[in-house]
Amino acid sequence: MDTDFYRIKRLPPYVIAEVNAMRAAARASGRDIIDLGMGNPDLPPPQHVIDKLCEVAQNPDAHGYSQSKGIPGLRRAQASYYQRRWGVDLDPDAEVVVTLGSKEGLASLATAITAPGDTILAPNPSYPIHTFGFIIAGATIRSVPTTPDERYWDSLEKAMRFTVPRPTVLIVNYPSNPTAEVVDLAFYQRLVDWAKENKVWVLSDLAYSELYFNGKPTPSILQAKGAMDVAVEFTSLSKTFSMAGWRIGFAVGNQTLIAALTRVKSYIDYGAFTPIQAAAVAAINGPQDIVDKNRELYHKRRDVMVEAFGRAGWDIPPPPASMFAWAPLPPALKHMGSLEFSKQLLTHADVAVAPGVGYGEDGEGYVRIAMVENEQRLRQAARNVKRYLASMGVNATAA
């Protein structure tokens, strides 16, 4: 019996899983691990959303199969959100589909539009599904930089000139996971113009649209002129409303891509539990003060983390958006590499972070720090890190 499965063979080792396994073992042994590794929000969803879930779940008719593309009320709610937030008009029947989180949506769209051997342009470093989703579907990945400078555009031009077969899809993710880098609308307009000229689909992952700290709201690629001709965008309720475990996301935009995604999903799932979708409507259409409060909270955590870790001897650039910091390894310990450094922090400081190399080879030399613990715990993490760095001969900054 053949156990050498084609798609499993194509998957590279999941480096981050090594640290995750160590973290789980440490916790099982009773150690208090401060987990800054996984981007798992520690805040509760709004109470009115939970109340709506409970209310609809009491209805005996709400427990059957739902619709794989999402209930009409939720698709209308997402279309209204795009109109309010970005001034983008969407047809909820043809340009919106509900996904089981943005991760599932990206993977399902990869299945829908990828032929074996296709070339896909993906950022490096990037969130793993941006590459793995297409690798599983049979594609080949050509990396482009994550940093949106002129090197990025040079890389795109070289990819189109020298890659065989020519790339068919480009993935973008701003605010970036893991680097927290951001772009403006001018970047998206240039990107859309490039995509139309080169006949490339653009998939935009906008999971962190509401977590920005510079006073400039995050743009959507669909605001760019002509974007509906070439682009779809993925969003999620996971971070905006602290509903990560509810698995509600959306794909919106180009009708051809939305139709392809909708058709594939109709073969593999019946959509999210109807009471969860009804509660998602309450989140999107209801009071939005929680969005502002969460943004302010993450902003404060960012400032505490940067200040406390800096005093501990580890200078971390303040991220302009997202719930992550992209932290270069302390210079004196850079020789370790990000995986070994992450293991050392977990073993000797009881602090879990994600090794940058797990997001691509260009992530080496960095770790991703998730701001998913409260300010007190972040300060405790900094104290633990300070002791570890001191043991390695790295001096802390004087108070």
Short mmCIF file of C-alpha atoms in Angstrom, two decimals:
data_model
loop_
_atom_site.label_atom_id
_atom_site.label_comp_id
_atom_site.label_asym_id
_atom_site.label_seq_id
_atom_site.Cartn_x
_atom_site.Cartn_y
_atom_site.Cartn_z
CA MET A 1 0.00 0.00 0.00
CA ASP A 2 1.44 3.37 -1.07
CA THR A 3 1.88 5.75 1.85
CA ASP A 4 4.03 8.25 -0.03
CA PHE A 5 1.20 10.71 -0.60
CA TYR A 6 1.78 13.33 -3.28
CA ARG A 7 0.53 16.41 -1.43
CA ILE A 8 2.07 15.41 1.89
CA LYS A 9 5.44 15.00 0.15
CA ARG A 10 5.19 18.55 -1.18
CA LEU A 11 4.68 20.10 2.25
CA PRO A 12 7.88 21.42 3.85
CA PRO A 13 8.49 20.88 7.57
CA TYR A 14 6.33 23.19 9.67
CA VAL A 15 9.08 24.81 11.72
CA ILE A 16 6.71 26.63 14.07
CA ALA A 17 5.27 23.27 15.14
CA GLU A 18 8.55 22.47 16.93
CA VAL A 19 8.17 25.44 19.25
CA ASN A 20 4.45 24.73 19.68
CA ALA A 21 5.21 21.18 20.81
CA MET A 22 7.81 22.43 23.29
CA ARG A 23 5.34 24.98 24.65
CA ALA A 24 2.65 22.34 25.12
CA ALA A 25 5.08 20.03 26.91
CA ALA A 26 6.26 22.85 29.20
CA ARG A 27 2.70 23.73 30.15
CA ALA A 28 1.85 20.08 30.73
CA SER A 29 4.71 19.93 33.22
CA GLY A 30 3.19 22.84 35.16
CA ARG A 31 5.37 25.72 33.99
CA ASP A 32 3.79 29.15 33.56
CA ILE A 33 4.50 29.94 29.92
CA ILE A 34 3.81 33.47 28.70
CA ASP A 35 2.57 32.68 25.22
CA LEU A 36 3.44 35.41 22.72
CA GLY A 37 3.76 32.92 19.90
CA MET A 38 0.30 32.33 18.48
CA GLY A 39 -1.93 35.20 17.34
CA ASN A 40 -4.85 33.98 19.42
CA PRO A 41 -6.83 36.94 20.85
CA ASP A 42 -7.23 36.82 24.63
CA LEU A 43 -10.20 39.22 24.66
CA PRO A 44 -13.88 38.16 24.68
CA PRO A 45 -16.31 38.94 21.84
CA PRO A 46 -18.92 41.65 22.44
CA GLN A 47 -21.67 40.48 24.79
CA HIS A 48 -24.48 41.27 22.34
CA VAL A 49 -22.84 38.92 19.84
CA ILE A 50 -22.75 36.08 22.37
CA ASP A 51 -26.37 36.84 23.29
CA LYS A 52 -27.42 36.59 19.64
CA LEU A 53 -25.65 33.25 19.30
CA CYS A 54 -27.52 31.88 22.32
CA GLU A 55 -30.83 33.32 21.14
CA VAL A 56 -30.68 31.80 17.67
CA ALA A 57 -29.36 28.50 19.00
CA GLN A 58 -32.61 28.16 20.97
CA ASN A 59 -34.51 27.93 17.68
CA PRO A 60 -35.03 24.24 16.80
CA ASP A 61 -34.94 25.12 13.10
CA ALA A 62 -31.45 26.63 13.32
CA HIS A 63 -29.54 23.37 13.67
CA GLY A 64 -29.70 21.96 10.17
CA TYR A 65 -27.30 22.42 7.31
CA SER A 66 -26.61 26.04 6.45
CA GLN A 67 -25.56 27.56 3.11
CA SER A 68 -21.96 27.07 2.01
CA LYS A 69 -21.79 30.62 0.60
CA GLY A 70 -23.25 32.09 3.79
CA ILE A 71 -26.73 33.16 4.79
CA PRO A 72 -28.05 36.16 2.81
CA GLY A 73 -28.22 38.44 5.85
CA LEU A 74 -24.53 37.94 6.59
CA ARG A 75 -23.48 38.56 2.99
CA ARG A 76 -25.56 41.75 2.99
CA ALA A 77 -23.97 42.81 6.28
CA GLN A 78 -20.46 42.39 4.86
CA ALA A 79 -21.38 44.34 1.75
CA SER A 80 -22.70 47.15 3.96
CA TYR A 81 -19.48 47.09 6.00
CA TYR A 82 -17.39 47.59 2.87
CA GLN A 83 -19.60 50.51 1.83
CA ARG A 84 -19.35 52.17 5.27
CA ARG A 85 -15.66 51.52 5.79
CA TRP A 86 -14.18 52.00 2.33
CA GLY A 87 -16.95 53.31 0.08
CA VAL A 88 -16.82 50.09 -1.98
CA ASP A 89 -20.09 48.83 -3.45
CA LEU A 90 -20.52 45.05 -3.51
CA ASP A 91 -23.27 42.77 -4.80
CA PRO A 92 -23.92 40.44 -1.83
CA ASP A 93 -25.12 37.69 -4.17
CA ALA A 94 -22.28 37.72 -6.71
CA GLU A 95 -19.34 39.43 -5.01
CA VAL A 96 -19.45 38.17 -1.40
CA VAL A 97 -18.97 34.68 0.02
CA VAL A 98 -18.72 33.69 3.68
CA THR A 99 -15.73 31.48 4.53
CA LEU A 100 -14.75 29.40 7.55
CA GLY A 101 -12.18 32.03 8.46
CA SER A 102 -9.91 33.70 5.92
CA LYS A 103 -7.49 30.76 6.10
CA GLU A 104 -10.05 28.31 4.73
CA GLY A 105 -11.12 30.84 2.12
CA LEU A 106 -7.58 31.24 0.80
CA ALA A 107 -7.00 27.49 0.70
CA SER A 108 -10.32 26.81 -1.04
CA LEU A 109 -9.70 29.51 -3.63
CA ALA A 110 -6.25 28.05 -4.26
CA THR A 111 -7.94 24.71 -4.95
CA ALA A 112 -10.44 26.39 -7.26
CA ILE A 113 -8.06 28.34 -9.49
CA THR A 114 -4.76 26.45 -9.46
CA ALA A 115 -3.57 23.86 -11.97
CA PRO A 116 -0.58 21.60 -11.20
CA GLY A 117 2.58 23.43 -12.14
CA ASP A 118 1.12 26.94 -11.99
CA THR A 119 3.45 29.61 -10.65
CA ILE A 120 2.18 31.73 -7.77
CA LEU A 121 3.82 34.89 -6.44
CA ALA A 122 3.77 35.03 -2.65
CA PRO A 123 5.52 37.28 -0.14
CA ASN A 124 8.49 36.02 1.85
CA PRO A 125 8.17 36.13 4.81
CA SER A 126 4.43 35.50 4.92
CA TYR A 127 1.66 33.75 6.79
CA PRO A 128 2.05 30.03 5.95
CA ILE A 129 -1.33 29.54 4.23
CA HIS A 130 -0.31 32.09 1.60
CA THR A 131 2.20 29.56 0.29
CA PHE A 132 1.06 26.20 1.68
CA GLY A 133 -2.48 26.60 0.34
CA PHE A 134 -1.14 26.79 -3.20
CA ILE A 135 1.55 24.14 -2.66
CA ILE A 136 -1.17 21.72 -1.57
CA ALA A 137 -3.11 22.62 -4.71
CA GLY A 138 -0.10 21.69 -6.86
CA ALA A 139 1.43 25.08 -7.60
CA THR A 140 5.02 26.26 -7.50
CA ILE A 141 5.82 29.32 -5.38
CA ARG A 142 8.06 32.16 -6.50
CA SER A 143 8.83 34.48 -3.63
CA VAL A 144 8.67 38.26 -3.73
CA PRO A 145 9.72 40.58 -0.89
CA THR A 146 7.21 41.53 1.77
CA THR A 147 8.60 45.05 2.24
CA PRO A 148 6.71 47.31 -0.22
CA ASP A 149 9.66 49.29 -1.57
CA GLU A 150 11.16 49.51 -5.06
CA ARG A 151 12.80 46.13 -4.60
CA TYR A 152 9.28 44.71 -4.44
CA TRP A 153 8.39 46.13 -7.86
CA ASP A 154 11.69 45.00 -9.35
CA SER A 155 10.99 41.51 -8.09
CA LEU A 156 7.55 41.48 -9.72
CA GLU A 157 8.98 42.59 -13.05
CA LYS A 158 11.72 39.95 -12.96
CA ALA A 159 9.19 37.27 -12.03
CA MET A 160 7.07 38.07 -15.07
CA ARG A 161 10.07 38.29 -17.38
CA PHE A 162 11.95 35.16 -16.36
CA THR A 163 9.48 32.68 -14.84
CA VAL A 164 8.09 29.78 -16.87
CA PRO A 165 5.19 29.31 -16.77
CA ARG A 166 4.30 32.94 -16.19
CA PRO A 167 2.77 33.61 -12.75
CA THR A 168 -1.03 33.66 -12.63
CA VAL A 169 -1.69 34.82 -9.07
CA LEU A 170 -0.11 37.32 -6.66
CA ILE A 171 -0.82 37.26 -2.93
CA VAL A 172 -0.56 40.42 -0.84
CA ASN A 173 -1.08 40.86 2.89
CA TYR A 174 -1.04 44.31 4.49
CA PRO A 175 -0.92 44.92 7.38
CA SER A 176 1.50 42.04 7.03
CA ASN A 177 1.54 38.91 9.13
CA PRO A 178 4.27 38.53 10.32
CA THR A 179 6.10 41.81 9.60
CA ALA A 180 3.29 44.31 10.43
CA GLU A 181 4.26 46.44 7.42
CA VAL A 182 1.55 48.59 5.84
CA VAL A 183 0.81 50.20 2.47
CA ASP A 184 -1.26 53.11 1.23
CA LEU A 185 -3.90 53.35 -1.49
CA ALA A 186 -1.32 54.54 -4.03
CA PHE A 187 0.49 51.21 -3.60
CA TYR A 188 -2.73 49.31 -4.32
CA GLN A 189 -3.47 51.43 -7.38
CA ARG A 190 -0.03 50.74 -8.79
CA LEU A 191 -0.51 47.04 -8.00
CA VAL A 192 -3.90 46.85 -9.72
CA ASP A 193 -2.52 48.60 -12.79
CA TRP A 194 0.38 46.14 -12.87
CA ALA A 195 -1.94 43.15 -12.44
CA LYS A 196 -4.21 44.23 -15.28
CA GLU A 197 -1.23 44.82 -17.57
CA ASN A 198 0.23 41.39 -16.75
CA LYS A 199 -3.05 39.46 -16.52
CA VAL A 200 -2.44 38.32 -12.93
CA TRP A 201 -5.09 37.74 -10.28
CA VAL A 202 -4.47 39.47 -6.94
CA LEU A 203 -5.54 37.94 -3.63
CA SER A 204 -5.43 40.42 -0.74
CA ASP A 205 -5.46 39.18 2.85
CA LEU A 206 -6.79 42.03 5.00
CA ALA A 207 -7.25 40.18 8.30
CA TYR A 208 -5.83 43.09 10.36
CA SER A 209 -7.75 45.93 8.75
CA GLU A 210 -8.93 47.44 12.05
CA LEU A 211 -5.70 47.12 14.06
CA TYR A 212 -3.76 50.22 13.01
CA PHE A 213 -1.85 52.54 15.33
CA ASN A 214 -0.71 55.46 13.18
CA GLY A 215 -4.06 57.22 12.92
CA LYS A 216 -4.35 56.29 9.25
CA PRO A 217 -7.11 53.71 8.64
CA THR A 218 -5.98 50.72 6.60
CA PRO A 219 -7.01 50.91 2.93
CA SER A 220 -8.64 48.13 0.93
CA ILE A 221 -7.30 47.09 -2.46
CA LEU A 222 -10.88 47.29 -3.74
CA GLN A 223 -10.73 51.08 -3.37
CA ALA A 224 -8.28 51.18 -6.26
CA LYS A 225 -9.72 51.93 -9.71
CA GLY A 226 -10.17 48.70 -11.67
CA ALA A 227 -9.56 46.43 -8.69
CA MET A 228 -12.82 44.54 -9.16
CA ASP A 229 -11.45 43.32 -12.50
CA VAL A 230 -8.50 41.48 -10.96
CA ALA A 231 -8.78 41.20 -7.16
CA VAL A 232 -10.50 39.51 -4.28
CA GLU A 233 -9.98 40.39 -0.64
CA PHE A 234 -10.21 38.25 2.47
CA THR A 235 -11.28 39.58 5.85
CA SER A 236 -12.16 37.95 9.15
CA LEU A 237 -13.96 38.59 12.41
CA SER A 238 -11.19 36.81 14.32
CA LYS A 239 -9.18 39.87 15.33
CA THR A 240 -11.68 42.70 14.79
CA PHE A 241 -14.22 41.23 17.20
CA SER A 242 -12.05 38.67 19.05
CA MET A 243 -13.95 35.79 17.43
CA ALA A 244 -11.03 33.62 16.29
CA GLY A 245 -12.61 30.31 17.30
CA TRP A 246 -15.91 31.12 15.60
CA ARG A 247 -14.29 30.71 12.16
CA ILE A 248 -16.10 33.42 10.23
CA GLY A 249 -14.39 35.18 7.35
CA PHE A 250 -15.25 36.59 3.95
CA ALA A 251 -13.99 36.78 0.40
CA VAL A 252 -15.24 39.72 -1.64
CA GLY A 253 -14.48 41.20 -5.03
CA ASN A 254 -14.12 39.90 -8.57
CA GLN A 255 -17.19 37.93 -9.62
CA THR A 256 -15.28 35.25 -11.52
CA LEU A 257 -13.07 34.43 -8.54
CA ILE A 258 -15.98 34.57 -6.10
CA ALA A 259 -17.97 32.20 -8.32
CA ALA A 260 -15.05 29.76 -8.46
CA LEU A 261 -14.62 29.84 -4.69
CA THR A 262 -18.36 29.45 -4.13
CA ARG A 263 -18.52 26.42 -6.42
CA VAL A 264 -15.62 24.62 -4.73
CA LYS A 265 -17.05 25.33 -1.30
CA SER A 266 -20.41 23.90 -2.37
CA TYR A 267 -18.66 20.53 -2.82
CA ILE A 268 -16.77 20.48 0.48
CA ASP A 269 -18.77 22.27 3.17
CA TYR A 270 -22.25 23.40 4.22
CA GLY A 271 -21.10 26.66 5.70
CA ALA A 272 -20.76 27.76 9.31
CA PHE A 273 -23.35 26.90 11.97
CA THR A 274 -26.34 29.18 11.32
CA PRO A 275 -26.46 30.68 14.86
CA ILE A 276 -22.80 31.67 14.47
CA GLN A 277 -23.59 33.39 11.18
CA ALA A 278 -26.52 35.21 12.79
CA ALA A 279 -24.25 36.35 15.60
CA ALA A 280 -21.72 37.54 13.01
CA VAL A 281 -24.46 39.75 11.53
CA ALA A 282 -24.96 41.23 15.00
CA ALA A 283 -21.22 41.93 15.23
CA ILE A 284 -20.98 43.69 11.87
CA ASN A 285 -24.26 45.61 12.08
CA GLY A 286 -24.21 46.30 15.81
CA PRO A 287 -22.30 48.80 17.98
CA GLN A 288 -18.72 49.27 16.79
CA ASP A 289 -17.24 50.70 19.97
CA ILE A 290 -15.55 47.35 20.67
CA VAL A 291 -13.48 47.81 17.50
CA ASP A 292 -12.11 51.13 18.74
CA LYS A 293 -11.53 49.75 22.25
CA ASN A 294 -9.62 46.75 20.95
CA ARG A 295 -7.48 48.97 18.72
CA GLU A 296 -6.64 51.20 21.70
CA LEU A 297 -5.87 48.18 23.88
CA TYR A 298 -3.45 46.66 21.37
CA HIS A 299 -1.87 50.08 20.91
CA LYS A 300 -1.20 50.30 24.65
CA ARG A 301 0.16 46.76 24.71
CA ARG A 302 2.48 47.61 21.85
CA ASP A 303 3.88 50.60 23.72
CA VAL A 304 4.32 48.61 26.93
CA MET A 305 6.03 45.76 25.10
CA VAL A 306 8.44 48.00 23.18
CA GLU A 307 9.35 49.97 26.32
CA ALA A 308 9.70 46.96 28.64
CA PHE A 309 11.64 44.78 26.22
CA GLY A 310 13.87 47.75 25.38
CA ARG A 311 14.77 48.16 29.04
CA ALA A 312 15.49 44.44 29.14
CA GLY A 313 18.12 44.88 26.43
CA TRP A 314 16.12 43.90 23.37
CA ASP A 315 15.20 46.75 21.03
CA ILE A 316 11.99 46.02 19.13
CA PRO A 317 10.71 48.38 16.41
CA PRO A 318 7.14 49.49 17.21
CA PRO A 319 4.75 47.94 14.67
CA PRO A 320 2.45 50.42 12.88
CA ALA A 321 -0.41 47.90 12.71
CA SER A 322 -1.59 44.35 13.46
CA MET A 323 -1.28 42.43 16.73
CA PHE A 324 2.34 41.44 16.08
CA ALA A 325 5.82 42.84 16.44
CA TRP A 326 8.52 41.69 14.00
CA ALA A 327 11.55 41.66 16.24
CA PRO A 328 15.15 41.29 15.07
CA LEU A 329 17.17 38.96 17.26
CA PRO A 330 19.46 40.74 19.72
CA PRO A 331 22.69 41.32 17.75
CA ALA A 332 24.80 39.35 20.23
CA LEU A 333 22.57 36.29 19.75
CA LYS A 334 21.86 36.55 16.05
CA HIS A 335 24.22 33.65 15.37
CA MET A 336 21.72 31.29 17.01
CA GLY A 337 19.11 31.69 14.29
CA SER A 338 15.45 32.32 15.00
CA LEU A 339 14.45 28.73 15.75
CA GLU A 340 17.14 28.08 18.34
CA PHE A 341 16.62 31.52 19.89
CA SER A 342 12.87 30.79 20.22
CA LYS A 343 13.64 27.47 21.89
CA GLN A 344 16.07 29.17 24.25
CA LEU A 345 13.49 31.79 25.27
CA LEU A 346 10.95 29.09 25.97
CA THR A 347 13.40 26.95 27.94
CA HIS A 348 15.13 29.65 29.96
CA ALA A 349 12.65 32.55 30.08
CA ASP A 350 9.27 30.76 29.92
CA VAL A 351 8.33 33.02 27.00
CA ALA A 352 7.01 31.61 23.73
CA VAL A 353 7.55 33.48 20.46
CA ALA A 354 7.32 32.35 16.84
CA PRO A 355 10.60 31.84 14.93
CA GLY A 356 10.80 34.05 11.87
CA VAL A 357 12.16 31.28 9.68
CA GLY A 358 8.78 29.59 10.03
CA TYR A 359 7.36 32.31 7.75
CA GLY A 360 9.94 31.82 5.02
CA GLU A 361 13.69 31.89 4.61
CA ASP A 362 13.68 35.70 4.56
CA GLY A 363 12.24 35.61 8.07
CA GLU A 364 15.51 34.28 9.46
CA GLY A 365 17.01 36.63 12.01
CA TYR A 366 13.60 37.65 13.39
CA VAL A 367 10.89 36.37 15.69
CA ARG A 368 7.22 37.29 15.68
CA ILE A 369 5.83 38.46 19.00
CA ALA A 370 2.05 38.42 19.45
CA MET A 371 0.54 41.01 21.77
CA VAL A 372 -2.01 38.57 23.16
CA GLU A 373 -1.22 38.88 26.87
CA ASN A 374 -2.19 41.74 29.14
CA GLU A 375 0.21 44.54 30.07
CA GLN A 376 1.20 42.91 33.36
CA ARG A 377 2.11 39.68 31.61
CA LEU A 378 4.05 41.56 28.94
CA ARG A 379 6.11 43.25 31.64
CA GLN A 380 6.67 39.86 33.30
CA ALA A 381 7.81 38.47 29.96
CA ALA A 382 10.28 41.35 29.67
CA ARG A 383 11.67 40.61 33.15
CA ASN A 384 12.10 36.95 32.23
CA VAL A 385 13.81 37.91 28.97
CA LYS A 386 16.08 40.34 30.84
CA ARG A 387 17.32 37.54 33.12
CA TYR A 388 17.93 35.28 30.15
CA LEU A 389 19.78 37.95 28.17
CA ALA A 390 21.91 38.79 31.20
CA SER A 391 22.87 35.13 31.51
CA MET A 392 24.03 35.35 27.89
CA GLY A 393 26.08 38.47 28.49
CA VAL A 394 23.60 40.95 26.95
CA ASN A 395 23.32 44.10 29.07
CA ALA A 396 19.96 45.70 29.74
CA THR A 397 19.32 49.40 29.15
CA ALA A 398 19.60 51.42 32.33
CA ALA A 399 16.31 52.68 33.72
#
